[in-house]
Amino acid sequence: MAPDSPSIELPRRIERLVELTYNLWWSWHPEGRGLFRKLDYGLWKAGGHNPVKILREIAPEKLKAASTDPAFLQLYDSVMADFDADMAATDTWFASKHQNRLIGPVAYFSAEFAIHSSLPLYAGGLGILAGDICKEASDLGLPMVGVGLMYPQGYFRQRISIDGWQEEIYSRLDFDKAPVLPVFSSDGDRVLATVQLGNRLLLLTVWQVRVGATTLYLIDTNVEDNSPHDRDLSARLYIADREVRIQQEIVLGIGGVRILRALGIQPSLWHANEGHTSFMMLERIKEKVAAGMAFEEALRDIRATTVFTTHTPVPAGHDVFSTDLVDKYLSNYYAQLGIKRESVLNLGQSSHNDGGFNMTALALATSEHCNAVSRLHGVVARRMWQGYWPRAKKEEDVPIVHITNGVHVPTWVAPEMNKLFQQHLAADWVKKHDDPELWARVADIPDEELWKVRHKLKLKLVNFILELAQRDWSNRVIEAQQVVAMGALLHPEVLTIGFVRRFAGYKRPALIFHDVERLKRIVGDPWHPVQIVFAGKSHPADSPSKSCLHGVCTSASDRDFQGKIAFLGDHDMHTAHFLVAGVDVWLNNPRRLQEACGTSGMKASLNGVPHLSVSDGWWHEGYNGSNGWSIGDGVHPDRPEDEDRIDAESLYSILEQEIVPLFYERDRNGVPHGWIRIVKEAIRSVVPVYCARRMLKDYTNQLYLPQLPAPAAGHQHIPSAPDIP
Ligand SMILES: *Cc1c(COP(=O)(O)O)cnc(C)c1O
């Protein structure tokens, strides 16, 4: 099953660039990125750091020149050697600790995957988590395949109109210039599978994305023999229409299992990321029933090899389908499960009276191991699902554990911070970044050096915004006032707060505007000014969120704010890299108990940007009193209006009394030693704990391995991806 080798002609000496281009391994290895920058810096920058696009568009003379340039060749040889070593590594953490425990890979199902901005198949944190897990699995040597949907139109691209409203732009992914490859079977045809949707049969095909040693399989309904409507079924992510959503989820869950079978992949474990993927478990029951097992036995069997992660702390956030829709699309499936319609529908019954088929309930019924994504979320999830386990007398008895999320450190560390850590922690710090002892050495970094790097990162952010503004202005995409609103008046010396995430209501993007006059005083202080950068998308069907976003954009062009409030449009992984490292303070103010974990603050802390956050999600366990600030501590009123008022008051006073004075208190060389102390403590305390490495080791030790039979000698690992001949 070889992916079609893309027809890119390269000089022989550097022909393996194609292979590297189609493995996103390069994206978390600085020398890999360096190689493509060096090849054509103009195309690298203009194309949004997309090597496939570079290889498709680069002038042949440049390739030829590179193939004889000793400096380029030296880098090329060293990158390829690192790549080969990683891909063939036998001394990985998993291999050395748990050799032979997994016969087949872990199959990780998710509705979104965020691997790189050139593959926009994500809306936010859920996708980032899935992408970070795929990368970390590769780094740890844990065999894994990802299963998701190919959304040719992705989520959407955001544009801000002249009057400050979000506009959604949908464009089709140019498959020729994206790091995806079609998958062919040994007889040369595209790998296909089918699913029944009500009374029609849908054909599915599959693409593959290489993420180091992990392979991601993306299912596509755009097959010629499908009807035009069906060909577009997987066109967009998180479509509001419930009927399209249930069909997408059948394609992902049921189709995903069938695609893996068609590929000849036999997973040892199945990990369902959030309820969107739960039909995967039904299909595996069906397989066993078809082979002659009784339903109960099949259920017991598949439960034992299923892990489910829930991310939704509010009942209204769960994926629920009406019984009518379930009947419409699955009624011919009921008999194949070997049980009556009522029994199938029962699997989706929650205790929340949501009057339908709840995908989280289905997941809980069909997974032996369930987890929430932070300690506090574990408490909330057990409380929320206690009614589901009548035998759980106490909340603690509910069998949902927690594994707190973490971020993939090599992906999210800024190059400048990476160098600083190489100099002062260890040249190979990345290899042992979940070791707390390594991070004790942060104390030894001279304040002046750390401050210089922090300043440089802010300058990079300001320059990035300026270049975008210049590009959009000269292309006549925006008018002068929009140039200001997107941040052209930001100043690199000024204390900068970032509020950057999806504009979901519970995240309260506009909380800092609660008392506009007070905010104007804070921002406009002539000696100690403050500026705020916002970025994030509203779901296209979420009108309150869009109004909120409009409010923020209006403030950004309000002259009273002096150009010190900015809204940077079209937030994605690319802008995220500049923002998480480039601001001074990372603001997070969700309504309490509604942010399951949150991960952007971890990326910020990693880069020396302390977290200013409500004590929710990971910050509830991550805040230690000296690594950032906690908003509204200890007081949790019931009424939302009161919560807003109290949290806003707390936010203002922390800014006025602690953050602003500390940031501007300098020695005679302009270095803020008090500030640096917090920066260092943020790095030291956050990185080794809130990294994807710690998280995936926890998943492996607590949820994956206990389900597997004891180690058997002599088993060979089945590679997670077919080999390219
Ligand atoms: C990290 C990240 C997120 C998640 O942010 P939260 O803190 O969980 O709200 C969303 N979008 C992008 C592009 C990210 O990089």
Coordinates of N, CA, C and O and ligand atoms in Angstrom, one line a residue, residues 114 122-129 132 405 407 412 500-502 506-507 571-577 580 586-588 595 597-603 611 618, ligand 1:
A114 N -4.7 19.1 14.5 CA -3.9 20.2 14.1 C -2.4 19.8 14.1 O -1.9 19.7 15.2
Y122 N -8.6 21.9 11.7 CA -8.9 22.1 13.1 C -9.6 23.4 13.4 O -9.5 24.3 12.6
A123 N -10.3 23.4 14.5 CA -10.9 24.6 15.0 C -10.2 25.2 16.2 O -10.3 26.4 16.4
G124 N -9.7 24.4 17.0 CA -9.1 24.9 18.3 C -8.4 23.9 19.1 O -7.8 22.9 18.5
G125 N -8.5 24.0 20.4 CA -7.7 23.2 21.3 C -7.8 21.7 21.2 O -6.9 21.0 21.3
L126 N -9.0 21.2 20.8 CA -9.2 19.7 20.7 C -8.3 19.2 19.6 O -7.7 18.2 19.7
G127 N -8.2 19.9 18.5 CA -7.4 19.5 17.4 C -5.9 19.7 17.7 O -5.1 18.8 17.3
I128 N -5.6 20.7 18.4 CA -4.1 20.9 18.8 C -3.7 19.7 19.7 O -2.6 19.2 19.5
L129 N -4.6 19.4 20.6 CA -4.3 18.2 21.5 C -4.0 17.0 20.7 O -3.0 16.3 20.9
D132 N -0.7 17.2 18.8 CA 0.4 17.1 19.8 C 0.6 15.7 20.2 O 1.7 15.2 20.4
N405 N -4.0 17.6 30.3 CA -3.4 17.8 29.0 C -2.0 18.4 29.1 O -1.6 19.0 30.1
V407 N 1.3 20.2 26.3 CA 1.6 20.6 24.9 C 2.9 20.0 24.4 O 3.8 19.7 25.2
W412 N 6.1 23.9 20.2 CA 5.6 25.2 20.7 C 6.7 26.1 21.3 O 6.5 27.2 21.7
V500 N -6.1 35.2 23.3 CA -6.0 34.5 22.0 C -6.6 33.1 22.1 O -6.0 32.2 22.7
R501 N -7.8 32.9 21.6 CA -8.4 31.6 21.6 C -9.8 31.7 20.9 O -10.2 32.8 20.5
R502 N -10.5 30.6 20.7 CA -11.8 30.7 20.1 C -12.7 31.6 20.9 O -12.6 31.7 22.1
Y506 N -18.3 31.1 26.9 CA -17.8 30.8 28.2 C -16.4 31.3 28.5 O -16.0 31.4 29.6
K507 N -15.7 31.6 27.4 CA -14.3 32.0 27.6 C -14.3 33.5 27.9 O -13.2 34.1 28.2
H571 N -6.9 33.7 13.2 CA -5.9 33.0 14.1 C -5.8 31.5 13.7 O -6.8 30.9 13.4
D572 N -4.6 31.1 13.6 CA -4.3 29.7 13.4 C -3.0 29.3 14.0 O -2.5 30.0 14.8
M573 N -2.5 28.1 13.7 CA -1.3 27.7 14.4 C -0.1 28.6 14.0 O 0.8 28.8 14.8
H574 N -0.2 29.2 12.9 CA 0.9 30.1 12.5 C 1.0 31.3 13.3 O 2.0 31.7 13.9
T575 N -0.2 32.0 13.4 CA -0.2 33.2 14.3 C 0.0 32.8 15.7 O 0.6 33.6 16.5
A576 N -0.5 31.6 16.1 CA -0.3 31.2 17.5 C 1.2 31.2 17.9 O 1.5 31.6 19.0
H577 N 2.0 30.7 17.0 CA 3.4 30.6 17.3 C 4.0 32.0 17.7 O 4.8 32.1 18.6
V580 N 2.0 33.2 21.3 CA 2.3 32.6 22.6 C 3.7 32.9 23.1 O 3.9 32.8 24.3
W586 N -0.3 36.2 29.4 CA -1.3 35.4 28.7 C -2.5 35.4 29.5 O -2.6 34.8 30.6
L587 N -3.6 36.0 29.0 CA -4.8 36.2 29.8 C -5.8 35.1 29.4 O -6.0 34.8 28.3
N588 N -6.5 34.5 30.5 CA -7.4 33.5 30.3 C -8.5 33.6 31.4 O -8.2 33.5 32.5
E595 N -14.0 25.6 31.5 CA -12.8 25.3 30.7 C -12.2 24.0 31.2 O -11.7 23.9 32.3
C597 N -9.7 22.2 30.3 CA -8.2 22.2 30.6 C -7.7 23.6 30.1 O -7.3 24.4 30.8
G598 N -7.7 23.7 28.7 CA -7.0 24.9 28.2 C -5.6 24.6 28.0 O -5.0 23.9 28.9
T599 N -5.0 24.9 26.9 CA -3.6 24.5 26.7 C -2.7 25.7 26.2 O -1.5 25.7 26.3
S600 N -3.4 26.8 25.8 CA -2.5 27.9 25.2 C -1.7 28.5 26.3 O -0.5 28.9 26.0
G601 N -2.1 28.6 27.5 CA -1.3 29.1 28.6 C -0.1 28.3 28.9 O 0.9 28.8 29.3
M602 N -0.1 27.0 28.6 CA 1.1 26.1 28.7 C 2.1 26.5 27.7 O 3.3 26.6 28.0
K603 N 1.6 26.8 26.5 CA 2.6 27.2 25.4 C 3.2 28.5 25.8 O 4.4 28.7 25.5
H611 N 1.1 33.2 33.0 CA -0.4 33.1 32.8 C -1.1 33.9 33.8 O -0.8 33.9 35.0
W618 N -6.5 23.6 33.8 CA -5.1 23.2 34.3 C -4.6 24.2 35.3 O -3.8 23.9 36.1
Ligands
LIG1 C1 -3.3 26.1 21.7 C2 -4.3 26.6 20.7 C3 -5.7 26.6 21.0 C4 -6.2 26.2 22.4 O1 -6.3 27.3 23.2 P1 -7.1 27.2 24.6 O2 -6.1 27.8 25.6 O3 -7.4 25.8 24.9 O4 -8.3 28.0 24.5 C5 -6.6 27.0 20.1 N1 -6.2 27.4 18.8 C6 -4.8 27.4 18.5 C7 -4.5 27.8 17.1 C8 -3.9 27.0 19.4 O5 -2.6 27.0 19.0

